[in-house]
Amino acid sequence: MGAFDNLGRLCESQAISADDTASEDTIDLVDVASQVGVGTPVYLNIRTAVAPTDTADTLSIEVQVDSAVAFASPKIVLMPLVGANGAEIAGTDARLLTAGAWIYRGALPFETNERHLRLMFRNTTSNGTFTIDAWLSATPPDSDRGVEILTSPVGNP
């Protein structure tokens, strides 16, 4: 990912083996953007770092926001493949079987309007381990290899 595009890391090669595991890091959205979803979008990028150790496992991912960093009463922001009622991803899904494959990449929704953001991973059978990378960026990844291009708003003469 481009150095200027990285707005915050949620996890890097984080092993998900327990039933419920929060992302290694939380992001203070005040530092990222004053109004996520208004004006320039902020992108959530989630990909597989290492293929799962047990393909019989399933994974779901919630994007959680809260006004307090302790996440005493988190609000779940539902997105594709994300959330308590979202679809679980089977361990046999191509997005999980290939290191570097994208699980999700897209703009954060407007409802992400609390101060702190984290991911909650749910390995529903928890026999094996998923290993995940996740971060926020100012631009979406340009390709499946994760290459991002920094563009300039200045036109050519």
mmCIF file of C-alpha atoms in Angstrom:
data_model
loop_
_atom_site.group_PDB
_atom_site.id
_atom_site.type_symbol
_atom_site.label_atom_id
_atom_site.label_comp_id
_atom_site.label_asym_id
_atom_site.label_seq_id
_atom_site.Cartn_x
_atom_site.Cartn_y
_atom_site.Cartn_z
ATOM 1 C CA MET A 1 0.000 0.000 0.000
ATOM 2 C CA GLY A 2 1.162 3.527 -0.671
ATOM 3 C CA ALA A 3 2.731 5.298 2.276
ATOM 4 C CA PHE A 4 0.607 8.410 1.755
ATOM 5 C CA ASP A 5 -2.591 6.396 1.440
ATOM 6 C CA ASN A 6 -2.353 4.437 4.703
ATOM 7 C CA LEU A 7 -4.704 5.990 7.244
ATOM 8 C CA GLY A 8 -4.436 3.333 9.898
ATOM 9 C CA ARG A 9 -3.719 -0.308 10.527
ATOM 10 C CA LEU A 10 -6.361 -2.469 12.161
ATOM 11 C CA CYS A 11 -4.312 -5.667 12.113
ATOM 12 C CA GLU A 12 -1.254 -7.134 10.440
ATOM 13 C CA SER A 13 -0.969 -10.915 10.105
ATOM 14 C CA GLN A 14 -3.343 -11.276 13.055
ATOM 15 C CA ALA A 15 -4.146 -14.883 13.912
ATOM 16 C CA ILE A 16 -7.861 -15.453 14.488
ATOM 17 C CA SER A 17 -8.394 -18.712 16.354
ATOM 18 C CA ALA A 18 -10.757 -17.892 19.227
ATOM 19 C CA ASP A 19 -14.519 -17.559 18.824
ATOM 20 C CA ASP A 20 -14.488 -13.744 19.142
ATOM 21 C CA THR A 21 -11.310 -11.760 18.567
ATOM 22 C CA ALA A 22 -11.055 -7.965 18.234
ATOM 23 C CA SER A 23 -8.570 -6.449 15.799
ATOM 24 C CA GLU A 24 -5.111 -5.759 17.242
ATOM 25 C CA ASP A 25 -5.607 -2.029 16.822
ATOM 26 C CA THR A 26 -8.454 0.440 16.942
ATOM 27 C CA ILE A 27 -8.513 3.604 14.881
ATOM 28 C CA ASP A 28 -9.465 7.013 16.222
ATOM 29 C CA LEU A 29 -11.560 8.348 13.356
ATOM 30 C CA VAL A 30 -11.044 11.928 14.514
ATOM 31 C CA ASP A 31 -7.427 11.497 13.397
ATOM 32 C CA VAL A 32 -8.500 9.951 10.057
ATOM 33 C CA ALA A 33 -11.273 12.246 8.887
ATOM 34 C CA SER A 34 -13.724 14.531 10.595
ATOM 35 C CA GLN A 35 -16.685 13.136 8.662
ATOM 36 C CA VAL A 36 -16.209 9.615 7.331
ATOM 37 C CA GLY A 37 -18.438 9.029 4.345
ATOM 38 C CA VAL A 38 -18.951 12.726 3.565
ATOM 39 C CA GLY A 39 -16.832 14.159 0.792
ATOM 40 C CA THR A 40 -13.794 11.942 0.184
ATOM 41 C CA PRO A 41 -14.434 8.292 1.126
ATOM 42 C CA VAL A 42 -12.229 6.284 3.458
ATOM 43 C CA TYR A 43 -11.659 2.678 2.345
ATOM 44 C CA LEU A 44 -11.593 -0.481 4.442
ATOM 45 C CA ASN A 45 -9.204 -3.125 3.119
ATOM 46 C CA ILE A 46 -9.251 -6.700 4.466
ATOM 47 C CA ARG A 47 -7.230 -9.547 3.005
ATOM 48 C CA THR A 48 -5.915 -12.972 3.873
ATOM 49 C CA ALA A 49 -2.323 -12.964 5.129
ATOM 50 C CA VAL A 50 -1.982 -16.768 5.466
ATOM 51 C CA ALA A 51 -4.404 -19.481 4.321
ATOM 52 C CA PRO A 52 -6.511 -21.023 7.127
ATOM 53 C CA THR A 53 -5.185 -24.039 8.992
ATOM 54 C CA ASP A 54 -8.610 -25.723 9.016
ATOM 55 C CA THR A 55 -10.843 -25.143 5.991
ATOM 56 C CA ALA A 56 -13.853 -26.508 7.918
ATOM 57 C CA ASP A 57 -13.909 -23.257 9.934
ATOM 58 C CA THR A 58 -16.026 -20.251 8.983
ATOM 59 C CA LEU A 59 -15.304 -16.578 9.566
ATOM 60 C CA SER A 60 -17.498 -13.518 9.920
ATOM 61 C CA ILE A 61 -16.274 -9.974 10.388
ATOM 62 C CA GLU A 62 -18.043 -7.090 12.106
ATOM 63 C CA VAL A 63 -17.055 -3.462 11.771
ATOM 64 C CA GLN A 64 -17.671 -1.956 15.194
ATOM 65 C CA VAL A 65 -17.694 1.701 16.207
ATOM 66 C CA ASP A 66 -18.007 3.282 19.633
ATOM 67 C CA SER A 67 -17.631 6.684 21.249
ATOM 68 C CA ALA A 68 -15.221 5.188 23.843
ATOM 69 C CA VAL A 69 -11.981 3.358 23.089
ATOM 70 C CA ALA A 70 -12.950 0.577 25.546
ATOM 71 C CA PHE A 71 -15.891 -0.434 23.269
ATOM 72 C CA ALA A 72 -18.254 -0.878 26.235
ATOM 73 C CA SER A 73 -21.308 -0.540 23.962
ATOM 74 C CA PRO A 74 -20.153 -0.985 20.370
ATOM 75 C CA LYS A 75 -22.430 -0.257 17.433
ATOM 76 C CA ILE A 76 -22.182 -2.732 14.565
ATOM 77 C CA VAL A 77 -21.978 -1.268 11.065
ATOM 78 C CA LEU A 78 -23.295 -3.897 8.670
ATOM 79 C CA MET A 79 -21.458 -4.380 5.395
ATOM 80 C CA PRO A 80 -21.079 -7.280 2.912
ATOM 81 C CA LEU A 81 -19.527 -10.271 4.723
ATOM 82 C CA VAL A 82 -19.603 -8.192 7.882
ATOM 83 C CA GLY A 83 -21.814 -8.024 10.948
ATOM 84 C CA ALA A 84 -23.782 -10.231 13.280
ATOM 85 C CA ASN A 85 -26.342 -11.014 10.577
ATOM 86 C CA GLY A 86 -23.809 -10.920 7.746
ATOM 87 C CA ALA A 87 -22.750 -13.937 5.782
ATOM 88 C CA GLU A 88 -20.065 -16.182 7.182
ATOM 89 C CA ILE A 89 -17.164 -16.918 4.889
ATOM 90 C CA ALA A 90 -16.418 -20.631 4.537
ATOM 91 C CA GLY A 91 -12.801 -21.679 5.042
ATOM 92 C CA THR A 92 -12.951 -23.172 1.541
ATOM 93 C CA ASP A 93 -13.755 -19.765 -0.005
ATOM 94 C CA ALA A 94 -11.074 -18.676 -2.502
ATOM 95 C CA ARG A 95 -10.710 -15.356 -0.644
ATOM 96 C CA LEU A 96 -9.430 -17.232 2.414
ATOM 97 C CA LEU A 97 -7.476 -20.008 0.698
ATOM 98 C CA THR A 98 -5.004 -17.694 -1.030
ATOM 99 C CA ALA A 99 -2.535 -15.487 0.816
ATOM 100 C CA GLY A 100 -3.022 -11.901 -0.360
ATOM 101 C CA ALA A 101 -6.571 -12.499 -1.626
ATOM 102 C CA TRP A 102 -9.089 -9.757 -0.866
ATOM 103 C CA ILE A 103 -11.829 -10.555 1.628
ATOM 104 C CA TYR A 104 -13.289 -7.066 1.431
ATOM 105 C CA ARG A 105 -12.306 -3.701 0.000
ATOM 106 C CA GLY A 106 -14.702 -0.821 -0.142
ATOM 107 C CA ALA A 107 -15.658 2.563 1.248
ATOM 108 C CA LEU A 108 -16.809 2.857 4.841
ATOM 109 C CA PRO A 109 -20.521 3.662 5.009
ATOM 110 C CA PHE A 110 -21.846 6.985 6.263
ATOM 111 C CA GLU A 111 -23.148 5.246 9.417
ATOM 112 C CA THR A 112 -19.553 4.963 10.657
ATOM 113 C CA ASN A 113 -20.027 8.103 12.714
ATOM 114 C CA GLU A 114 -18.624 7.216 16.138
ATOM 115 C CA ARG A 115 -15.123 8.131 17.256
ATOM 116 C CA HIS A 116 -13.387 4.717 17.423
ATOM 117 C CA LEU A 117 -13.405 1.858 14.912
ATOM 118 C CA ARG A 118 -12.283 -1.767 15.171
ATOM 119 C CA LEU A 119 -13.010 -5.131 13.589
ATOM 120 C CA MET A 120 -14.495 -8.080 15.460
ATOM 121 C CA PHE A 121 -13.614 -11.458 13.974
ATOM 122 C CA ARG A 122 -15.802 -14.474 14.712
ATOM 123 C CA ASN A 123 -14.292 -17.875 13.956
ATOM 124 C CA THR A 124 -17.481 -19.831 14.505
ATOM 125 C CA THR A 125 -16.016 -23.327 14.744
ATOM 126 C CA SER A 126 -12.519 -22.265 15.914
ATOM 127 C CA ASN A 127 -10.667 -25.494 15.172
ATOM 128 C CA GLY A 128 -8.077 -23.725 13.052
ATOM 129 C CA THR A 129 -6.605 -20.267 12.549
ATOM 130 C CA PHE A 130 -7.288 -17.507 10.028
ATOM 131 C CA THR A 131 -4.568 -14.888 9.513
ATOM 132 C CA ILE A 132 -5.819 -11.470 8.413
ATOM 133 C CA ASP A 133 -4.456 -8.053 7.364
ATOM 134 C CA ALA A 134 -6.781 -5.023 7.604
ATOM 135 C CA TRP A 135 -6.301 -1.274 7.268
ATOM 136 C CA LEU A 136 -7.960 1.977 6.236
ATOM 137 C CA SER A 137 -6.721 3.900 3.216
ATOM 138 C CA ALA A 138 -7.490 7.112 1.368
ATOM 139 C CA THR A 139 -7.723 5.288 -1.967
ATOM 140 C CA PRO A 140 -8.944 1.803 -2.846
ATOM 141 C CA PRO A 141 -6.348 -0.773 -3.899
ATOM 142 C CA ASP A 142 -5.862 -0.617 -7.654
ATOM 143 C CA SER A 143 -5.434 -4.345 -8.310
ATOM 144 C CA ASP A 144 -5.568 -7.774 -6.744
ATOM 145 C CA ARG A 145 -1.883 -7.438 -5.894
ATOM 146 C CA GLY A 146 -2.747 -4.546 -3.581
ATOM 147 C CA VAL A 147 -0.831 -1.921 -5.557
ATOM 148 C CA GLU A 148 -2.154 1.562 -4.956
ATOM 149 C CA ILE A 149 -1.489 4.521 -7.196
ATOM 150 C CA LEU A 150 -1.146 7.985 -5.737
ATOM 151 C CA THR A 151 -2.965 10.359 -8.091
ATOM 152 C CA SER A 152 -2.570 14.081 -8.284
ATOM 153 C CA PRO A 153 -5.511 16.487 -8.488
ATOM 154 C CA VAL A 154 -3.274 18.823 -10.518
ATOM 155 C CA GLY A 155 -3.789 18.598 -14.285
ATOM 156 C CA ASN A 156 -1.073 18.451 -16.902
ATOM 157 C CA PRO A 157 -0.158 21.747 -18.610
#
